[in-house]
């Protein structure tokens, strides 16, 4: 299968249910890191990341602020690497999220933050990476080697690892993700027919807009990135709240809209937005456990979970849509033009 275009990406998408099951089984390994975080009682949490990992970090920001009730933010690495900013980071937790653990800017940010008093934690898929060595503590995503350039299993496993870490910090028992592996397998099966229809429907589309609210916003961002890097589509992501503040003016009957809408407050908040978008003639594909509640031309089902873990499943059918569209448009999602597996920035 891997000798065919897109074979690696397809295989890695299919590996995710087993990876989730294994990661949940290893959740006891998160306890020592969580204990140190609790003991330090950080007054603020910062997340440093790039690319897909930045979307995972945004997810963790929501988890931190909602489940831990601790303020959180996303780091701008260039304030350290280009401008030399050195703020006081005592009593701050810095979590650096990187699939490879090899990006020079994240390494510099982590080293600098540790020197300035922050408790530093690396969340990577490469246990012997420079980033892990630079951070005081580390969490292993454990997704295995990813051969396709576009991140699939490493992205979703990073989401789950971040959830397990936050859950361990709050003293949780992992109940919300106890069966996430089985739910992932069910999602891949249940969504297959709708995914195939989405690929057929959007093979020749030029503009795609993705949107979500709350926990689902990171999924919308990651969806746009996957479509852009595998199928070279002009894909843009907006929070449902921001979409109505101007960008909706560009929506018309030629616009494809992927709406990430799972059951919960975020999905409920997206209803009015999609009413407007649908009314402007856009072709809406609703993806998530709340897809049956909104106006849409096509609905892609996702197994229902607690809202805070829905992003781990929401992205699965989108990955398959991106894979299918790339092949249908004559591309190879394993090797997008101009991209490398590890992007080195400063």
Short mmCIF file of C-alpha atoms in Angstrom, two decimals:
data_model
loop_
_atom_site.label_atom_id
_atom_site.label_comp_id
_atom_site.label_asym_id
_atom_site.label_seq_id
_atom_site.Cartn_x
_atom_site.Cartn_y
_atom_site.Cartn_z
CA UNK A 1 0.00 0.00 0.00
CA UNK A 2 2.82 2.41 0.87
CA UNK A 3 4.23 2.05 -2.70
CA UNK A 4 1.13 3.77 -4.07
CA UNK A 5 0.59 7.56 -3.95
CA UNK A 6 -0.83 8.45 -0.57
CA UNK A 7 -0.17 4.96 0.81
CA UNK A 8 1.73 6.16 3.86
CA UNK A 9 -0.88 8.78 4.77
CA UNK A 10 -3.72 6.27 4.37
CA UNK A 11 -1.95 3.73 6.55
CA UNK A 12 -1.18 6.30 9.24
CA UNK A 13 -4.76 7.51 9.34
CA UNK A 14 -5.83 3.91 9.91
CA UNK A 15 -3.33 3.42 12.74
CA UNK A 16 -4.90 6.07 14.96
CA UNK A 17 -7.45 3.93 16.86
CA UNK A 18 -4.70 1.56 18.05
CA UNK A 19 -2.40 4.48 18.93
CA UNK A 20 -5.16 6.06 21.02
CA UNK A 21 -5.81 2.82 22.89
CA UNK A 22 -2.12 2.42 23.66
CA UNK A 23 -1.74 6.02 24.78
CA UNK A 24 -4.67 5.77 27.18
CA UNK A 25 -3.19 2.54 28.57
CA UNK A 26 0.02 4.50 29.29
CA UNK A 27 -1.72 7.41 31.00
CA UNK A 28 -0.14 6.46 34.32
CA UNK A 29 3.14 7.75 32.90
CA UNK A 30 1.71 11.28 32.86
CA UNK A 31 1.27 11.29 36.65
CA UNK A 32 4.87 12.25 37.63
CA UNK A 33 4.86 15.23 35.24
CA UNK A 34 1.40 16.29 36.45
CA UNK A 35 2.52 16.06 40.07
CA UNK A 36 5.43 18.44 39.48
CA UNK A 37 3.10 20.90 37.71
CA UNK A 38 0.63 20.78 40.60
CA UNK A 39 3.41 21.31 43.13
CA UNK A 40 4.74 24.35 41.26
CA UNK A 41 1.24 25.89 41.00
CA UNK A 42 1.92 27.95 37.86
CA UNK A 43 0.05 31.24 37.69
CA UNK A 44 0.05 31.15 33.88
CA UNK A 45 0.63 28.58 31.13
CA UNK A 46 2.35 29.33 27.82
CA UNK A 47 2.33 26.99 24.82
CA UNK A 48 5.06 27.12 22.15
CA UNK A 49 4.52 25.38 18.81
CA UNK A 50 4.50 25.68 15.02
CA UNK A 51 2.29 24.31 12.24
CA UNK A 52 -0.02 21.45 13.17
CA UNK A 53 1.45 21.45 16.66
CA UNK A 54 0.31 25.05 17.04
CA UNK A 55 -3.26 23.89 16.50
CA UNK A 56 -2.74 21.19 19.13
CA UNK A 57 -1.39 23.88 21.45
CA UNK A 58 -4.51 25.99 20.91
CA UNK A 59 -6.58 22.95 21.90
CA UNK A 60 -4.49 22.64 25.06
CA UNK A 61 -5.06 26.33 25.75
CA UNK A 62 -8.81 25.71 25.82
CA UNK A 63 -8.31 22.70 28.09
CA UNK A 64 -6.13 24.69 30.47
CA UNK A 65 -8.45 27.64 30.77
CA UNK A 66 -11.69 25.64 31.00
CA UNK A 67 -10.69 22.51 32.92
CA UNK A 68 -7.89 23.93 35.09
CA UNK A 69 -9.21 27.51 35.32
CA UNK A 70 -5.67 28.78 34.72
CA UNK A 71 -5.01 31.55 32.17
CA UNK A 72 -3.06 30.39 29.13
CA UNK A 73 -1.55 31.83 25.97
CA UNK A 74 0.35 30.95 22.80
CA UNK A 75 3.99 32.03 22.52
CA UNK A 76 5.25 34.04 19.57
CA UNK A 77 8.68 32.39 19.17
CA UNK A 78 10.10 35.29 17.19
CA UNK A 79 9.84 37.61 20.21
CA UNK A 80 12.63 35.47 21.65
CA UNK A 81 14.52 34.34 18.55
CA UNK A 82 14.42 37.55 16.48
CA UNK A 83 13.84 40.32 19.03
CA UNK A 84 15.60 38.92 22.08
CA UNK A 85 12.74 39.46 24.53
CA UNK A 86 13.51 38.04 27.98
CA UNK A 87 10.42 38.47 30.23
CA UNK A 88 10.33 37.18 33.79
CA UNK A 89 8.80 33.71 33.63
CA UNK A 90 8.96 32.69 37.27
CA UNK A 91 5.81 30.76 38.27
CA UNK A 92 4.99 30.17 34.59
CA UNK A 93 4.62 26.79 32.92
CA UNK A 94 5.93 26.63 29.34
CA UNK A 95 4.75 23.63 27.30
CA UNK A 96 6.61 23.18 24.02
CA UNK A 97 4.69 21.04 21.51
CA UNK A 98 6.58 19.57 18.56
CA UNK A 99 6.14 16.31 16.69
CA UNK A 100 9.84 16.10 15.82
CA UNK A 101 11.31 18.08 18.69
CA UNK A 102 13.84 19.44 16.22
CA UNK A 103 12.75 22.97 15.36
CA UNK A 104 15.52 25.46 16.32
CA UNK A 105 13.11 28.23 17.32
CA UNK A 106 11.18 26.04 19.76
CA UNK A 107 14.46 24.77 21.19
CA UNK A 108 15.68 28.33 21.76
CA UNK A 109 12.36 29.39 23.29
CA UNK A 110 12.42 26.43 25.68
CA UNK A 111 16.02 26.98 26.73
CA UNK A 112 15.45 30.70 27.23
CA UNK A 113 12.24 30.14 29.23
CA UNK A 114 13.96 27.68 31.53
CA UNK A 115 16.77 30.14 32.14
CA UNK A 116 14.18 32.77 33.07
CA UNK A 117 12.48 30.65 35.69
CA UNK A 118 9.75 28.79 33.83
CA UNK A 119 8.89 25.16 34.46
CA UNK A 120 9.36 23.64 31.00
CA UNK A 121 7.63 20.57 29.56
CA UNK A 122 8.24 19.12 26.10
CA UNK A 123 5.46 17.19 24.37
CA UNK A 124 6.98 15.39 21.38
CA UNK A 125 6.82 12.24 19.29
CA UNK A 126 10.61 11.89 19.45
CA UNK A 127 11.77 10.94 22.93
CA UNK A 128 15.48 11.57 22.23
CA UNK A 129 14.96 14.95 20.57
CA UNK A 130 16.92 18.11 21.44
CA UNK A 131 13.70 19.67 22.72
CA UNK A 132 13.20 16.88 25.25
CA UNK A 133 16.76 17.38 26.46
CA UNK A 134 16.25 21.13 26.82
CA UNK A 135 13.04 20.88 28.85
CA UNK A 136 12.90 19.99 32.53
CA UNK A 137 10.12 17.46 31.93
CA UNK A 138 8.81 15.62 28.89
CA UNK A 139 5.78 13.71 27.64
CA UNK A 140 6.10 11.06 24.92
CA UNK A 141 3.30 11.11 22.34
CA UNK A 142 4.25 7.60 21.22
CA UNK A 143 2.62 7.64 17.76
CA UNK A 144 5.52 5.90 16.05
CA UNK A 145 7.40 7.01 12.95
CA UNK A 146 5.28 9.07 10.57
CA UNK A 147 6.39 8.71 6.94
CA UNK A 148 3.85 10.94 5.18
CA UNK A 149 4.79 14.62 5.20
CA UNK A 150 1.30 15.69 6.28
CA UNK A 151 0.85 15.03 9.99
CA UNK A 152 -2.09 12.78 10.82
CA UNK A 153 -1.45 10.30 13.61
CA UNK A 154 1.10 12.55 15.32
CA UNK A 155 -1.39 15.42 15.38
CA UNK A 156 -4.28 13.47 16.88
CA UNK A 157 -2.03 11.61 19.32
CA UNK A 158 -0.61 14.95 20.45
CA UNK A 159 -4.16 16.14 21.16
CA UNK A 160 -4.79 13.05 23.25
CA UNK A 161 -1.46 13.37 25.07
CA UNK A 162 -2.23 17.00 25.94
CA UNK A 163 -5.68 16.04 27.19
CA UNK A 164 -4.23 13.25 29.34
CA UNK A 165 -1.67 15.66 30.80
CA UNK A 166 -4.27 18.29 31.67
CA UNK A 167 -6.60 15.63 33.03
CA UNK A 168 -3.81 14.25 35.21
CA UNK A 169 -3.02 17.76 36.53
CA UNK A 170 -6.64 18.18 37.64
CA UNK A 171 -6.64 14.72 39.25
CA UNK A 172 -8.90 13.11 36.63
CA UNK A 173 -9.21 9.42 35.91
CA UNK A 174 -9.25 9.57 32.10
CA UNK A 175 -12.88 8.48 31.97
CA UNK A 176 -13.74 10.73 29.02
CA UNK A 177 -11.17 8.99 26.81
CA UNK A 178 -11.41 5.47 28.22
CA UNK A 179 -12.87 4.15 24.95
CA UNK A 180 -11.38 6.72 22.54
CA UNK A 181 -9.69 4.01 20.46
CA UNK A 182 -12.98 2.23 19.81
CA UNK A 183 -14.70 5.56 19.14
CA UNK A 184 -12.00 6.45 16.61
CA UNK A 185 -12.48 3.15 14.79
CA UNK A 186 -16.24 3.71 14.75
CA UNK A 187 -15.77 7.24 13.41
CA UNK A 188 -13.57 6.05 10.54
CA UNK A 189 -16.16 3.39 9.65
CA UNK A 190 -19.27 5.56 10.05
CA UNK A 191 -17.87 8.49 8.08
CA UNK A 192 -16.44 6.55 5.11
CA UNK A 193 -19.42 6.98 2.81
CA UNK A 194 -19.82 10.69 3.53
CA UNK A 195 -16.07 11.24 3.10
CA UNK A 196 -16.21 9.65 -0.35
CA UNK A 197 -19.11 11.93 -1.26
CA UNK A 198 -17.21 15.00 0.00
CA UNK A 199 -14.24 14.07 -2.19
CA UNK A 200 -16.52 13.66 -5.21
CA UNK A 201 -18.30 16.91 -4.42
CA UNK A 202 -15.19 19.07 -3.97
CA UNK A 203 -12.75 17.59 -6.47
CA UNK A 204 -12.87 20.72 -8.60
CA UNK A 205 -13.48 23.35 -5.92
CA UNK A 206 -11.04 26.27 -5.66
CA UNK A 207 -12.02 27.97 -2.41
CA UNK A 208 -12.66 26.27 0.90
CA UNK A 209 -13.52 27.93 4.18
CA UNK A 210 -13.37 26.02 7.47
CA UNK A 211 -14.99 27.15 10.69
CA UNK A 212 -15.65 26.06 14.26
CA UNK A 213 -16.19 27.44 17.76
CA UNK A 214 -14.62 26.64 21.11
CA UNK A 215 -12.82 23.32 21.29
CA UNK A 216 -13.54 22.75 17.58
CA UNK A 217 -11.69 25.86 16.39
CA UNK A 218 -8.31 24.04 16.40
CA UNK A 219 -9.89 21.37 14.20
CA UNK A 220 -11.01 24.03 11.73
CA UNK A 221 -7.48 25.44 11.62
CA UNK A 222 -5.91 22.02 11.15
CA UNK A 223 -8.49 21.16 8.47
CA UNK A 224 -7.55 24.21 6.42
CA UNK A 225 -3.86 23.37 6.74
CA UNK A 226 -4.39 19.76 5.65
CA UNK A 227 -6.40 20.80 2.59
CA UNK A 228 -3.84 23.45 1.64
CA UNK A 229 -0.76 21.27 2.01
CA UNK A 230 -2.12 18.10 0.38
CA UNK A 231 -4.49 19.44 -2.30
CA UNK A 232 -3.07 22.97 -2.76
CA UNK A 233 -6.50 24.47 -2.12
CA UNK A 234 -7.00 28.08 -1.12
CA UNK A 235 -8.30 27.13 2.32
CA UNK A 236 -8.91 29.62 5.13
CA UNK A 237 -10.04 28.95 8.68
CA UNK A 238 -12.11 31.28 10.86
CA UNK A 239 -13.69 31.11 14.24
CA UNK A 240 -17.44 31.15 13.76
CA UNK A 241 -17.48 34.34 15.85
CA UNK A 242 -14.96 36.06 13.57
CA UNK A 243 -16.55 34.81 10.36
CA UNK A 244 -19.52 37.14 10.79
CA UNK A 245 -17.23 40.15 11.39
CA UNK A 246 -16.40 40.61 7.72
CA UNK A 247 -15.17 37.43 6.01
CA UNK A 248 -18.76 36.24 5.47
CA UNK A 249 -19.00 38.91 2.77
CA UNK A 250 -16.79 36.72 0.57
CA UNK A 251 -19.06 33.68 0.96
CA UNK A 252 -21.27 32.81 -2.00
CA UNK A 253 -22.52 29.87 -4.02
CA UNK A 254 -18.97 29.07 -5.18
CA UNK A 255 -17.68 28.65 -1.62
CA UNK A 256 -17.27 25.27 0.06
CA UNK A 257 -17.56 25.44 3.83
CA UNK A 258 -16.35 22.72 6.20
CA UNK A 259 -18.10 23.33 9.51
CA UNK A 260 -16.78 21.48 12.56
CA UNK A 261 -19.76 21.11 14.84
CA UNK A 262 -19.81 18.61 17.68
CA UNK A 263 -22.40 18.48 20.42
CA UNK A 264 -21.74 21.00 23.15
CA UNK A 265 -21.51 24.74 23.68
CA UNK A 266 -19.15 25.32 20.77
CA UNK A 267 -21.36 23.48 18.33
CA UNK A 268 -24.45 25.24 19.64
CA UNK A 269 -22.76 28.61 19.16
CA UNK A 270 -22.08 27.77 15.51
CA UNK A 271 -25.76 27.31 14.61
CA UNK A 272 -26.52 30.97 13.90
CA UNK A 273 -23.31 31.35 11.91
CA UNK A 274 -24.18 28.46 9.63
CA UNK A 275 -27.69 29.80 9.15
CA UNK A 276 -26.12 32.93 7.66
CA UNK A 277 -23.55 31.02 5.59
CA UNK A 278 -26.19 28.63 4.27
CA UNK A 279 -28.42 31.56 3.43
CA UNK A 280 -25.67 33.03 1.25
CA UNK A 281 -25.71 29.88 -0.89
CA UNK A 282 -22.50 28.25 0.34
CA UNK A 283 -22.16 24.49 0.04
CA UNK A 284 -21.79 23.39 3.67
CA UNK A 285 -20.32 20.10 4.87
CA UNK A 286 -20.99 19.64 8.57
CA UNK A 287 -18.48 17.41 10.36
CA UNK A 288 -18.95 16.20 13.92
CA UNK A 289 -21.37 14.64 16.36
CA UNK A 290 -23.59 17.72 16.05
CA UNK A 291 -23.68 17.67 12.25
CA UNK A 292 -27.33 16.60 12.21
CA UNK A 293 -28.33 19.81 14.00
CA UNK A 294 -27.23 22.39 11.43
CA UNK A 295 -28.18 23.27 7.84
CA UNK A 296 -25.80 21.43 5.49
CA UNK A 297 -25.65 19.86 2.05
CA UNK A 298 -23.63 16.94 3.45
CA UNK A 299 -23.16 15.63 6.97
CA UNK A 300 -20.13 13.62 8.11
CA UNK A 301 -20.86 11.69 11.33
CA UNK A 302 -18.39 11.47 14.22
CA UNK A 303 -18.82 9.37 17.36
CA UNK A 304 -20.17 11.43 20.24
CA UNK A 305 -17.88 12.16 23.19
CA UNK A 306 -17.49 14.77 25.88
CA UNK A 307 -17.04 18.09 24.09
CA UNK A 308 -13.51 18.60 25.40
CA UNK A 309 -12.22 15.45 23.69
CA UNK A 310 -14.24 15.75 20.46
CA UNK A 311 -11.32 17.33 18.51
CA UNK A 312 -9.41 14.03 18.78
CA UNK A 313 -12.11 12.41 16.64
CA UNK A 314 -13.32 15.36 14.52
CA UNK A 315 -10.08 15.56 12.58
CA UNK A 316 -10.16 11.91 11.42
CA UNK A 317 -12.67 12.24 8.56
CA UNK A 318 -11.07 15.54 7.53
CA UNK A 319 -7.74 13.76 7.14
CA UNK A 320 -9.43 11.28 4.83
CA UNK A 321 -11.09 14.06 2.85
CA UNK A 322 -7.71 15.76 2.39
CA UNK A 323 -6.15 12.46 1.35
CA UNK A 324 -8.93 11.67 -1.10
CA UNK A 325 -8.99 15.14 -2.64
CA UNK A 326 -5.24 15.11 -3.16
CA UNK A 327 -5.42 11.84 -5.07
CA UNK A 328 -8.52 12.93 -7.03
CA UNK A 329 -6.73 16.09 -8.09
CA UNK A 330 -3.69 14.14 -9.31
CA UNK A 331 -1.43 14.73 -6.30
CA UNK A 332 0.44 12.58 -3.80
CA UNK A 333 -0.40 13.50 -0.20
CA UNK A 334 2.68 11.63 1.01
CA UNK A 335 4.94 14.12 -0.76
CA UNK A 336 3.37 17.58 -1.12
CA UNK A 337 5.46 19.84 -3.32
CA UNK A 338 7.92 22.07 -1.55
CA UNK A 339 7.41 20.55 1.92
CA UNK A 340 9.67 18.57 4.25
CA UNK A 341 8.77 16.49 7.30
CA UNK A 342 10.76 18.72 9.66
CA UNK A 343 10.54 22.47 9.07
CA UNK A 344 13.39 24.41 10.62
CA UNK A 345 12.58 28.03 11.42
CA UNK A 346 13.97 30.75 13.62
#
